[in-house]
GROMACS .gro file of N, CA and C in nm:
model
  534
    1UNK      N    1  -0.275   1.771  -1.192
    1UNK     CA    2  -0.196   1.684  -1.239
    1UNK      C    3  -0.215   1.749  -1.358
    2UNK      N    4  -0.129   1.781  -1.437
    2UNK     CA    5  -0.094   1.831  -1.584
    2UNK      C    6  -0.087   1.708  -1.674
    3UNK      N    7   0.043   1.669  -1.684
    3UNK     CA    8   0.040   1.535  -1.714
    3UNK      C    9   0.201   1.390  -1.704
    4UNK      N   10   0.184   1.299  -1.772
    4UNK     CA   11   0.255   1.220  -1.671
    4UNK      C   12   0.368   1.288  -1.625
    5UNK      N   13   0.422   1.249  -1.536
    5UNK     CA   14   0.572   1.271  -1.517
    5UNK      C   15   0.716   1.151  -1.464
    6UNK      N   16   0.780   1.142  -1.618
    6UNK     CA   17   0.843   1.032  -1.578
    6UNK      C   18   0.895   1.025  -1.448
    7UNK      N   19   0.982   1.101  -1.356
    7UNK     CA   20   0.996   1.113  -1.233
    7UNK      C   21   0.914   1.065  -1.110
    8UNK      N   22   0.783   1.073  -1.186
    8UNK     CA   23   0.692   1.008  -1.063
    8UNK      C   24   0.717   0.874  -1.079
    9UNK      N   25   0.716   0.780  -1.192
    9UNK     CA   26   0.742   0.666  -1.172
    9UNK      C   27   0.879   0.618  -1.159
   10UNK      N   28   0.994   0.679  -1.077
   10UNK     CA   29   1.117   0.631  -1.015
   10UNK      C   30   1.083   0.532  -0.922
   11UNK      N   31   1.026   0.627  -0.816
   11UNK     CA   32   0.985   0.449  -0.666
   11UNK      C   33   0.925   0.408  -0.683
   12UNK      N   34   0.826   0.409  -0.745
   12UNK     CA   35   0.736   0.266  -0.758
   12UNK      C   36   0.847   0.144  -0.851
   13UNK      N   37   0.917   0.200  -0.921
   13UNK     CA   38   1.061   0.114  -0.986
   13UNK      C   39   1.033   0.032  -0.905
   14UNK      N   40   1.164   0.165  -0.847
   14UNK     CA   41   1.289   0.051  -0.726
   14UNK      C   42   1.184  -0.010  -0.644
   15UNK      N   43   1.027   0.070  -0.588
   15UNK     CA   44   0.977  -0.073  -0.504
   15UNK      C   45   0.935  -0.154  -0.625
   16UNK      N   46   0.884  -0.154  -0.699
   16UNK     CA   47   0.893  -0.293  -0.785
   16UNK      C   48   0.951  -0.385  -0.790
   17UNK      N   49   1.088  -0.309  -0.810
   17UNK     CA   50   1.213  -0.437  -0.814
   17UNK      C   51   1.222  -0.486  -0.651
   18UNK      N   52   1.248  -0.455  -0.495
   18UNK     CA   53   1.202  -0.481  -0.460
   18UNK      C   54   1.177  -0.553  -0.368
   19UNK      N   55   1.026  -0.512  -0.411
   19UNK     CA   56   0.909  -0.599  -0.379
   19UNK      C   57   0.903  -0.798  -0.478
   20UNK      N   58   0.974  -0.761  -0.626
   20UNK     CA   59   0.977  -0.881  -0.631
   20UNK      C   60   1.131  -0.977  -0.581
   21UNK      N   61   1.211  -0.901  -0.525
   21UNK     CA   62   1.321  -0.930  -0.454
   21UNK      C   63   1.265  -1.012  -0.333
   22UNK      N   64   1.236  -0.953  -0.264
   22UNK     CA   65   1.172  -1.013  -0.149
   22UNK      C   66   1.073  -1.115  -0.186
   23UNK      N   67   0.912  -1.104  -0.281
   23UNK     CA   68   0.865  -1.194  -0.258
   23UNK      C   69   0.966  -1.355  -0.312
   24UNK      N   70   1.084  -1.378  -0.427
   24UNK     CA   71   1.158  -1.455  -0.446
   24UNK      C   72   1.210  -1.490  -0.333
   25UNK      N   73   1.293  -1.391  -0.250
   25UNK     CA   74   1.316  -1.435  -0.088
   25UNK      C   75   1.224  -1.568  -0.031
   26UNK      N   76   1.115  -1.493  -0.005
   26UNK     CA   77   1.048  -1.539   0.056
   26UNK      C   78   0.948  -1.697   0.037
   27UNK      N   79   0.989  -1.652  -0.112
   27UNK     CA   80   0.885  -1.792  -0.209
   27UNK      C   81   0.995  -1.936  -0.217
   28UNK      N   82   1.168  -1.900  -0.175
   28UNK     CA   83   1.205  -2.046  -0.181
   28UNK      C   84   1.263  -2.022  -0.053
   29UNK      N   85   1.201  -1.955   0.095
   29UNK     CA   86   1.259  -1.999   0.222
   29UNK      C   87   1.140  -2.038   0.272
   30UNK      N   88   1.028  -2.076   0.237
   30UNK     CA   89   0.922  -2.138   0.324
   30UNK      C   90   0.877  -2.267   0.252
   31UNK      N   91   0.852  -2.351   0.347
   31UNK     CA   92   0.768  -2.476   0.347
   31UNK      C   93   0.689  -2.441   0.267
   32UNK      N   94   0.599  -2.354   0.320
   32UNK     CA   95   0.430  -2.370   0.255
   32UNK      C   96   0.486  -2.256   0.133
   33UNK      N   97   0.453  -2.273   0.036
   33UNK     CA   98   0.525  -2.223  -0.083
   33UNK      C   99   0.351  -2.147  -0.158
   34UNK      N  100   0.288  -2.212  -0.173
   34UNK     CA  101   0.128  -2.210  -0.210
   34UNK      C  102   0.101  -2.143  -0.099
   35UNK      N  103   0.072  -2.137  -0.002
   35UNK     CA  104  -0.021  -2.070   0.100
   35UNK      C  105   0.068  -1.859   0.130
   36UNK      N  106   0.218  -1.879   0.063
   36UNK     CA  107   0.257  -1.739   0.038
   36UNK      C  108   0.179  -1.714  -0.029
   37UNK      N  109   0.156  -1.777  -0.192
   37UNK     CA  110   0.172  -1.694  -0.334
   37UNK      C  111   0.036  -1.696  -0.332
   38UNK      N  112  -0.093  -1.720  -0.267
   38UNK     CA  113  -0.227  -1.710  -0.203
   38UNK      C  114  -0.259  -1.628  -0.170
   39UNK      N  115  -0.130  -1.559  -0.004
   39UNK     CA  116  -0.129  -1.489   0.031
   39UNK      C  117  -0.124  -1.386   0.030
   40UNK      N  118  -0.011  -1.336  -0.115
   40UNK     CA  119   0.022  -1.237  -0.168
   40UNK      C  120  -0.009  -1.211  -0.302
   41UNK      N  121  -0.094  -1.274  -0.333
   41UNK     CA  122  -0.196  -1.244  -0.481
   41UNK      C  123  -0.310  -1.204  -0.380
   42UNK      N  124  -0.392  -1.230  -0.301
   42UNK     CA  125  -0.493  -1.155  -0.181
   42UNK      C  126  -0.411  -1.003  -0.140
   43UNK      N  127  -0.353  -1.032  -0.110
   43UNK     CA  128  -0.287  -0.892  -0.060
   43UNK      C  129  -0.296  -0.792  -0.164
   44UNK      N  130  -0.223  -0.868  -0.360
   44UNK     CA  131  -0.198  -0.732  -0.417
   44UNK      C  132  -0.365  -0.760  -0.454
   45UNK      N  133  -0.431  -0.813  -0.518
   45UNK     CA  134  -0.548  -0.790  -0.561
   45UNK      C  135  -0.637  -0.664  -0.435
   46UNK      N  136  -0.657  -0.712  -0.281
   46UNK     CA  137  -0.680  -0.648  -0.157
   46UNK      C  138  -0.670  -0.484  -0.162
   47UNK      N  139  -0.511  -0.445  -0.221
   47UNK     CA  140  -0.423  -0.343  -0.206
   47UNK      C  141  -0.470  -0.219  -0.317
   48UNK      N  142  -0.495  -0.323  -0.460
   48UNK     CA  143  -0.543  -0.245  -0.530
   48UNK      C  144  -0.654  -0.187  -0.573
   49UNK      N  145  -0.765  -0.264  -0.535
   49UNK     CA  146  -0.883  -0.241  -0.484
   49UNK      C  147  -0.924  -0.114  -0.407
   50UNK      N  148  -0.852  -0.190  -0.292
   50UNK     CA  149  -0.888  -0.018  -0.199
   50UNK      C  150  -0.846   0.101  -0.249
   51UNK      N  151  -0.704   0.108  -0.269
   51UNK     CA  152  -0.643   0.145  -0.319
   51UNK      C  153  -0.691   0.213  -0.391
   52UNK      N  154  -0.764   0.156  -0.509
   52UNK     CA  155  -0.832   0.259  -0.608
   52UNK      C  156  -0.937   0.296  -0.549
   53UNK      N  157  -0.993   0.206  -0.481
   53UNK     CA  158  -1.168   0.327  -0.449
   53UNK      C  159  -1.050   0.461  -0.349
   54UNK      N  160  -1.041   0.396  -0.273
   54UNK     CA  161  -0.954   0.583  -0.195
   54UNK      C  162  -0.934   0.660  -0.318
   55UNK      N  163  -0.866   0.659  -0.365
   55UNK     CA  164  -0.759   0.746  -0.519
   55UNK      C  165  -0.872   0.792  -0.568
   56UNK      N  166  -0.997   0.703  -0.599
   56UNK     CA  167  -1.105   0.795  -0.666
   56UNK      C  168  -1.219   0.894  -0.539
   57UNK      N  169  -1.204   0.824  -0.481
   57UNK     CA  170  -1.364   0.891  -0.360
   57UNK      C  171  -1.222   1.063  -0.310
   58UNK      N  172  -1.066   1.002  -0.267
   58UNK     CA  173  -1.063   1.160  -0.236
   58UNK      C  174  -0.981   1.245  -0.361
   59UNK      N  175  -1.025   1.219  -0.491
   59UNK     CA  176  -0.996   1.283  -0.629
   59UNK      C  177  -1.068   1.436  -0.582
   60UNK      N  178  -1.191   1.483  -0.537
   60UNK     CA  179  -1.186   1.618  -0.533
   60UNK      C  180  -1.117   1.681  -0.453
   61UNK      N  181  -1.017   1.635  -0.355
   61UNK     CA  182  -0.962   1.676  -0.233
   61UNK      C  183  -0.843   1.738  -0.339
   62UNK      N  184  -0.793   1.708  -0.482
   62UNK     CA  185  -0.725   1.781  -0.575
   62UNK      C  186  -0.711   1.831  -0.623
   63UNK      N  187  -0.671   1.985  -0.658
   63UNK     CA  188  -0.675   2.048  -0.740
   63UNK      C  189  -0.747   2.024  -0.878
   64UNK      N  190  -0.778   2.049  -0.938
   64UNK     CA  191  -0.793   2.053  -1.106
   64UNK      C  192  -0.843   1.905  -1.137
   65UNK      N  193  -0.893   1.814  -0.989
   65UNK     CA  194  -0.938   1.672  -1.090
   65UNK      C  195  -1.107   1.686  -1.075
   66UNK      N  196  -1.109   1.636  -1.209
   66UNK     CA  197  -1.232   1.557  -1.265
   66UNK      C  198  -1.288   1.432  -1.269
   67UNK      N  199  -1.352   1.320  -1.234
   67UNK     CA  200  -1.386   1.235  -1.303
   67UNK      C  201  -1.443   1.224  -1.431
   68UNK      N  202  -1.301   1.215  -1.481
   68UNK     CA  203  -1.314   1.117  -1.648
   68UNK      C  204  -1.181   1.048  -1.638
   69UNK      N  205  -1.164   0.996  -1.809
   69UNK     CA  206  -1.102   0.899  -1.835
   69UNK      C  207  -0.942   0.904  -1.759
   70UNK      N  208  -0.892   1.069  -1.810
   70UNK     CA  209  -0.790   1.095  -1.767
   70UNK      C  210  -0.702   1.029  -1.607
   71UNK      N  211  -0.880   1.135  -1.531
   71UNK     CA  212  -0.769   1.156  -1.375
   71UNK      C  213  -0.787   0.947  -1.304
   72UNK      N  214  -0.912   0.915  -1.363
   72UNK     CA  215  -0.987   0.822  -1.348
   72UNK      C  216  -0.791   0.725  -1.318
   73UNK      N  217  -0.828   0.751  -1.489
   73UNK     CA  218  -0.666   0.635  -1.514
   73UNK      C  219  -0.579   0.630  -1.427
   74UNK      N  220  -0.502   0.780  -1.445
   74UNK     CA  221  -0.408   0.852  -1.284
   74UNK      C  222  -0.411   0.740  -1.177
   75UNK      N  223  -0.574   0.775  -1.136
   75UNK     CA  224  -0.531   0.656  -1.000
   75UNK      C  225  -0.542   0.528  -1.041
   76UNK      N  226  -0.611   0.513  -1.155
   76UNK     CA  227  -0.543   0.398  -1.150
   76UNK      C  228  -0.433   0.314  -1.178
   77UNK      N  229  -0.324   0.381  -1.248
   77UNK     CA  230  -0.235   0.396  -1.242
   77UNK      C  231  -0.164   0.416  -1.036
   78UNK      N  232  -0.149   0.458  -0.979
   78UNK     CA  233  -0.171   0.545  -0.845
   78UNK      C  234  -0.155   0.420  -0.749
   79UNK      N  235  -0.302   0.365  -0.762
   79UNK     CA  236  -0.307   0.218  -0.725
   79UNK      C  237  -0.216   0.118  -0.715
   80UNK      N  238  -0.138   0.126  -0.832
   80UNK     CA  239  -0.058   0.007  -0.826
   80UNK      C  240   0.067   0.059  -0.814
   81UNK      N  241   0.126   0.158  -0.818
   81UNK     CA  242   0.228   0.237  -0.723
   81UNK      C  243   0.186   0.156  -0.540
   82UNK      N  244   0.040   0.259  -0.540
   82UNK     CA  245   0.011   0.186  -0.325
   82UNK      C  246   0.064   0.104  -0.372
   83UNK      N  247  -0.030  -0.038  -0.400
   83UNK     CA  248   0.005  -0.198  -0.427
   83UNK      C  249   0.116  -0.208  -0.378
   84UNK      N  250   0.239  -0.186  -0.460
   84UNK     CA  251   0.443  -0.208  -0.460
   84UNK      C  252   0.408  -0.117  -0.310
   85UNK      N  253   0.398  -0.007  -0.284
   85UNK     CA  254   0.369   0.074  -0.089
   85UNK      C  255   0.366  -0.039   0.025
   86UNK      N  256   0.261  -0.095  -0.006
   86UNK     CA  257   0.194  -0.190   0.089
   86UNK      C  258   0.225  -0.333   0.074
   87UNK      N  259   0.310  -0.335   0.036
   87UNK     CA  260   0.391  -0.480  -0.079
   87UNK      C  261   0.550  -0.454   0.021
   88UNK      N  262   0.577  -0.275   0.038
   88UNK     CA  263   0.689  -0.263   0.093
   88UNK      C  264   0.677  -0.284   0.258
   89UNK      N  265   0.565  -0.215   0.273
   89UNK     CA  266   0.524  -0.240   0.428
   89UNK      C  267   0.486  -0.396   0.493
   90UNK      N  268   0.446  -0.449   0.468
   90UNK     CA  269   0.442  -0.522   0.481
   90UNK      C  270   0.581  -0.636   0.472
   91UNK      N  271   0.680  -0.652   0.377
   91UNK     CA  272   0.760  -0.697   0.412
   91UNK      C  273   0.858  -0.627   0.504
   92UNK      N  274   0.843  -0.493   0.548
   92UNK     CA  275   0.966  -0.415   0.655
   92UNK      C  276   0.909  -0.534   0.735
   93UNK      N  277   0.769  -0.484   0.773
   93UNK     CA  278   0.749  -0.545   0.878
   93UNK      C  279   0.778  -0.704   0.936
   94UNK      N  280   0.757  -0.789   0.780
   94UNK     CA  281   0.801  -0.933   0.747
   94UNK      C  282   0.973  -0.921   0.878
   95UNK      N  283   1.054  -0.849   0.855
   95UNK     CA  284   1.197  -0.839   0.835
   95UNK      C  285   1.189  -0.802   0.996
   96UNK      N  286   1.156  -0.753   0.987
   96UNK     CA  287   1.105  -0.649   1.179
   96UNK      C  288   1.128  -0.681   1.226
   97UNK      N  289   0.967  -0.813   1.217
   97UNK     CA  290   0.928  -0.920   1.297
   97UNK      C  291   0.990  -1.042   1.286
   98UNK      N  292   1.113  -1.032   1.207
   98UNK     CA  293   1.139  -1.167   1.175
   98UNK      C  294   1.038  -1.325   1.178
   99UNK      N  295   0.865  -1.310   1.014
   99UNK     CA  296   0.797  -1.382   1.037
   99UNK      C  297   0.776  -1.251   0.933
  100UNK      N  298   0.759  -1.327   0.792
  100UNK     CA  299   0.627  -1.339   0.686
  100UNK      C  300   0.486  -1.336   0.717
  101UNK      N  301   0.468  -1.441   0.826
  101UNK     CA  302   0.339  -1.431   0.854
  101UNK      C  303   0.300  -1.398   0.965
  102UNK      N  304   0.355  -1.234   1.026
  102UNK     CA  305   0.377  -1.193   1.100
  102UNK      C  306   0.192  -1.175   1.145
  103UNK      N  307   0.132  -1.155   1.034
  103UNK     CA  308  -0.036  -1.096   1.071
  103UNK      C  309  -0.127  -1.198   1.135
  104UNK      N  310  -0.022  -1.321   1.166
  104UNK     CA  311  -0.056  -1.469   1.281
  104UNK      C  312  -0.142  -1.369   1.383
  105UNK      N  313   0.006  -1.325   1.441
  105UNK     CA  314   0.018  -1.292   1.589
  105UNK      C  315   0.013  -1.113   1.571
  106UNK      N  316  -0.067  -1.069   1.540
  106UNK     CA  317  -0.124  -0.933   1.505
  106UNK      C  318  -0.131  -0.954   1.680
  107UNK      N  319  -0.115  -0.797   1.730
  107UNK     CA  320  -0.147  -0.703   1.873
  107UNK      C  321  -0.134  -0.575   1.852
  108UNK      N  322  -0.119  -0.520   1.877
  108UNK     CA  323  -0.171  -0.333   1.973
  108UNK      C  324   0.026  -0.353   1.910
  109UNK      N  325   0.034  -0.338   1.939
  109UNK     CA  326   0.193  -0.313   1.899
  109UNK      C  327   0.249  -0.283   1.768
  110UNK      N  328   0.193  -0.453   1.663
  110UNK     CA  329   0.242  -0.446   1.541
  110UNK      C  330   0.063  -0.327   1.414
  111UNK      N  331   0.012  -0.270   1.526
  111UNK     CA  332  -0.060  -0.254   1.463
  111UNK      C  333  -0.022  -0.078   1.448
  112UNK      N  334   0.046  -0.040   1.626
  112UNK     CA  335  -0.006   0.099   1.638
  112UNK      C  336   0.209   0.098   1.511
  113UNK      N  337   0.316   0.059   1.542
  113UNK     CA  338   0.358   0.043   1.440
  113UNK      C  339   0.328   0.032   1.297
  114UNK      N  340   0.274  -0.043   1.232
  114UNK     CA  341   0.196  -0.008   1.118
  114UNK      C  342   0.199   0.137   1.049
  115UNK      N  343   0.075   0.130   1.207
  115UNK     CA  344   0.020   0.306   1.150
  115UNK      C  345   0.141   0.415   1.134
  116UNK      N  346   0.198   0.422   1.294
  116UNK     CA  347   0.282   0.514   1.264
  116UNK      C  348   0.375   0.473   1.090
  117UNK      N  349   0.467   0.401   1.044
  117UNK     CA  350   0.567   0.353   0.956
  117UNK      C  351   0.499   0.385   0.835
  118UNK      N  352   0.329   0.350   0.808
  118UNK     CA  353   0.212   0.401   0.752
  118UNK      C  354   0.228   0.547   0.673
  119UNK      N  355   0.206   0.600   0.796
  119UNK     CA  356   0.183   0.781   0.848
  119UNK      C  357   0.306   0.859   0.801
  120UNK      N  358   0.430   0.806   0.836
  120UNK     CA  359   0.553   0.831   0.863
  120UNK      C  360   0.562   0.871   0.683
  121UNK      N  361   0.604   0.744   0.614
  121UNK     CA  362   0.587   0.695   0.500
  121UNK      C  363   0.499   0.815   0.365
  122UNK      N  364   0.420   0.777   0.484
  122UNK     CA  365   0.277   0.937   0.345
  122UNK      C  366   0.319   1.055   0.365
  123UNK      N  367   0.391   1.119   0.406
  123UNK     CA  368   0.374   1.226   0.516
  123UNK      C  369   0.479   1.223   0.336
  124UNK      N  370   0.617   1.191   0.414
  124UNK     CA  371   0.728   1.187   0.359
  124UNK      C  372   0.715   1.123   0.179
  125UNK      N  373   0.608   1.070   0.155
  125UNK     CA  374   0.589   1.121  -0.005
  125UNK      C  375   0.536   1.188  -0.092
  126UNK      N  376   0.407   1.244   0.019
  126UNK     CA  377   0.337   1.368  -0.031
  126UNK      C  378   0.384   1.479  -0.006
  127UNK      N  379   0.487   1.484   0.047
  127UNK     CA  380   0.590   1.600   0.069
  127UNK      C  381   0.653   1.648  -0.041
  128UNK      N  382   0.728   1.481  -0.095
  128UNK     CA  383   0.802   1.501  -0.238
  128UNK      C  384   0.716   1.521  -0.321
  129UNK      N  385   0.549   1.507  -0.356
  129UNK     CA  386   0.477   1.501  -0.427
  129UNK      C  387   0.448   1.648  -0.470
  130UNK      N  388   0.422   1.648  -0.387
  130UNK     CA  389   0.397   1.857  -0.362
  130UNK      C  390   0.500   1.935  -0.441
  131UNK      N  391   0.613   1.881  -0.377
  131UNK     CA  392   0.735   1.969  -0.415
  131UNK      C  393   0.761   1.985  -0.522
  132UNK      N  394   0.809   1.867  -0.639
  132UNK     CA  395   0.744   1.836  -0.774
  132UNK      C  396   0.696   1.863  -0.860
  133UNK      N  397   0.572   1.960  -0.747
  133UNK     CA  398   0.438   1.918  -0.840
  133UNK      C  399   0.339   1.874  -0.930
  134UNK      N  400   0.424   1.757  -0.909
  134UNK     CA  401   0.280   1.591  -0.934
  134UNK      C  402   0.164   1.653  -0.904
  135UNK      N  403   0.136   1.707  -0.801
  135UNK     CA  404   0.005   1.730  -0.793
  135UNK      C  405  -0.012   1.816  -0.694
  136UNK      N  406  -0.142   1.875  -0.712
  136UNK     CA  407  -0.142   2.018  -0.543
  136UNK      C  408  -0.307   2.009  -0.451
  137UNK      N  409  -0.276   2.028  -0.362
  137UNK     CA  410  -0.394   2.013  -0.316
  137UNK      C  411  -0.555   2.137  -0.397
  138UNK      N  412  -0.693   2.095  -0.345
  138UNK     CA  413  -0.840   2.132  -0.377
  138UNK      C  414  -0.844   2.210  -0.242
  139UNK      N  415  -0.862   2.299  -0.188
  139UNK     CA  416  -0.883   2.408  -0.094
  139UNK      C  417  -0.972   2.348   0.016
  140UNK      N  418  -0.992   2.217  -0.033
  140UNK     CA  419  -1.074   2.140   0.027
  140UNK      C  420  -0.978   2.014   0.119
  141UNK      N  421  -0.883   1.997   0.075
  141UNK     CA  422  -0.885   1.966   0.138
  141UNK      C  423  -0.754   1.907   0.298
  142UNK      N  424  -0.821   1.854   0.339
  142UNK     CA  425  -0.768   1.842   0.512
  142UNK      C  426  -0.535   1.859   0.504
  143UNK      N  427  -0.565   1.968   0.543
  143UNK     CA  428  -0.429   1.917   0.581
  143UNK      C  429  -0.337   1.925   0.762
  144UNK      N  430  -0.242   1.806   0.757
  144UNK     CA  431  -0.193   1.821   0.877
  144UNK      C  432  -0.092   1.913   0.942
  145UNK      N  433  -0.102   1.981   1.064
  145UNK     CA  434  -0.057   2.083   1.085
  145UNK      C  435   0.129   2.067   1.065
  146UNK      N  436   0.195   2.157   1.110
  146UNK     CA  437   0.315   2.096   1.045
  146UNK      C  438   0.395   2.128   0.930
  147UNK      N  439   0.381   2.030   0.884
  147UNK     CA  440   0.412   1.923   0.766
  147UNK      C  441   0.275   1.964   0.671
  148UNK      N  442   0.200   2.035   0.621
  148UNK     CA  443   0.089   2.094   0.550
  148UNK      C  444   0.066   1.970   0.420
  149UNK      N  445   0.109   1.879   0.438
  149UNK     CA  446   0.038   1.791   0.342
  149UNK      C  447  -0.111   1.703   0.415
  150UNK      N  448  -0.167   1.640   0.265
  150UNK     CA  449  -0.346   1.652   0.268
  150UNK      C  450  -0.338   1.525   0.387
  151UNK      N  451  -0.462   1.529   0.470
  151UNK     CA  452  -0.456   1.447   0.587
  151UNK      C  453  -0.549   1.334   0.533
  152UNK      N  454  -0.578   1.352   0.422
  152UNK     CA  455  -0.685   1.165   0.342
  152UNK      C  456  -0.597   1.050   0.296
  153UNK      N  457  -0.407   1.129   0.215
  153UNK     CA  458  -0.346   1.044   0.197
  153UNK      C  459  -0.223   1.072   0.293
  154UNK      N  460  -0.237   1.054   0.404
  154UNK     CA  461  -0.231   1.006   0.513
  154UNK      C  462  -0.240   0.908   0.637
  155UNK      N  463  -0.395   0.906   0.608
  155UNK     CA  464  -0.501   0.852   0.640
  155UNK      C  465  -0.478   0.718   0.532
  156UNK      N  466  -0.432   0.743   0.406
  156UNK     CA  467  -0.453   0.587   0.334
  156UNK      C  468  -0.372   0.469   0.405
  157UNK      N  469  -0.263   0.558   0.374
  157UNK     CA  470  -0.118   0.498   0.457
  157UNK      C  471  -0.188   0.486   0.610
  158UNK      N  472  -0.244   0.499   0.710
  158UNK     CA  473  -0.255   0.453   0.816
  158UNK      C  474  -0.322   0.324   0.841
  159UNK      N  475  -0.477   0.333   0.812
  159UNK     CA  476  -0.573   0.264   0.766
  159UNK      C  477  -0.616   0.133   0.672
  160UNK      N  478  -0.580   0.178   0.569
  160UNK     CA  479  -0.521   0.091   0.440
  160UNK      C  480  -0.479  -0.034   0.506
  161UNK      N  481  -0.384  -0.059   0.524
  161UNK     CA  482  -0.241  -0.135   0.492
  161UNK      C  483  -0.300  -0.269   0.567
  162UNK      N  484  -0.352  -0.224   0.727
  162UNK     CA  485  -0.352  -0.242   0.845
  162UNK      C  486  -0.511  -0.386   0.741
  163UNK      N  487  -0.575  -0.292   0.688
  163UNK     CA  488  -0.705  -0.372   0.711
  163UNK      C  489  -0.710  -0.432   0.564
  164UNK      N  490  -0.628  -0.334   0.498
  164UNK     CA  491  -0.547  -0.511   0.371
  164UNK      C  492  -0.505  -0.648   0.414
  165UNK      N  493  -0.389  -0.670   0.480
  165UNK     CA  494  -0.369  -0.718   0.571
  165UNK      C  495  -0.435  -0.813   0.607
  166UNK      N  496  -0.539  -0.737   0.753
  166UNK     CA  497  -0.592  -0.819   0.763
  166UNK      C  498  -0.736  -0.924   0.729
  167UNK      N  499  -0.743  -0.891   0.613
  167UNK     CA  500  -0.869  -0.880   0.507
  167UNK      C  501  -0.820  -1.063   0.434
  168UNK      N  502  -0.650  -1.015   0.433
  168UNK     CA  503  -0.610  -1.135   0.336
  168UNK      C  504  -0.576  -1.234   0.419
  169UNK      N  505  -0.515  -1.207   0.533
  169UNK     CA  506  -0.471  -1.276   0.618
  169UNK      C  507  -0.647  -1.395   0.678
  170UNK      N  508  -0.737  -1.307   0.677
  170UNK     CA  509  -0.904  -1.401   0.683
  170UNK      C  510  -0.917  -1.470   0.571
  171UNK      N  511  -0.933  -1.449   0.477
  171UNK     CA  512  -0.932  -1.530   0.374
  171UNK      C  513  -0.854  -1.670   0.355
  172UNK      N  514  -0.672  -1.667   0.359
  172UNK     CA  515  -0.600  -1.688   0.446
  172UNK      C  516  -0.683  -1.857   0.532
  173UNK      N  517  -0.701  -1.808   0.608
  173UNK     CA  518  -0.796  -1.924   0.733
  173UNK      C  519  -0.865  -1.926   0.610
  174UNK      N  520  -0.946  -1.893   0.533
  174UNK     CA  521  -1.016  -2.001   0.499
  174UNK      C  522  -0.985  -2.033   0.332
  175UNK      N  523  -0.873  -2.042   0.313
  175UNK     CA  524  -0.858  -2.027   0.229
  175UNK      C  525  -0.775  -2.271   0.243
  176UNK      N  526  -0.729  -2.202   0.409
  176UNK     CA  527  -0.686  -2.339   0.516
  176UNK      C  528  -0.715  -2.423   0.514
  177UNK      N  529  -0.873  -2.341   0.514
  177UNK     CA  530  -0.960  -2.501   0.583
  177UNK      C  531  -1.033  -2.538   0.498
  178UNK      N  532  -1.020  -2.519   0.367
  178UNK     CA  533  -1.112  -2.575   0.317
  178UNK      C  534  -1.061  -2.709   0.199
   0.00000   0.00000   0.00000
């Protein structure tokens, strides 16, 4: 990462617009608007926190990464984009499962689908960013065979979303019971 590339912001901007649209669609459709709003903000908080930790901790796997203000700021910005992607994944599953609170009936089929979609989305995104020269991997980055994208960013979107949704849902159960 030599400098911030404006093309790097296209997809997050589109994702932000979609997330805002989904937010208003569901908040107007649901009876329990407060529960939805609280759940939404819990997802936003945990998505940012967990993705920021992940982004910073995997920094050494990227070429030229130094733990300085510039690179950590880039990780903070990337984590905001990750939040939008976490929401798109959640709202996409809401559409597929026909329920914005699909996480309430979590089962292996839903977990598997979430892992597959998250992983495939990460492979697609990494392929695009690598081709655009937005970043490059250090020799220490383990690569997925055939597609040659980093294992760490793919695992990020295979593991973190389900963890974020589950923790946010558990928080909601406590919120409802208090």
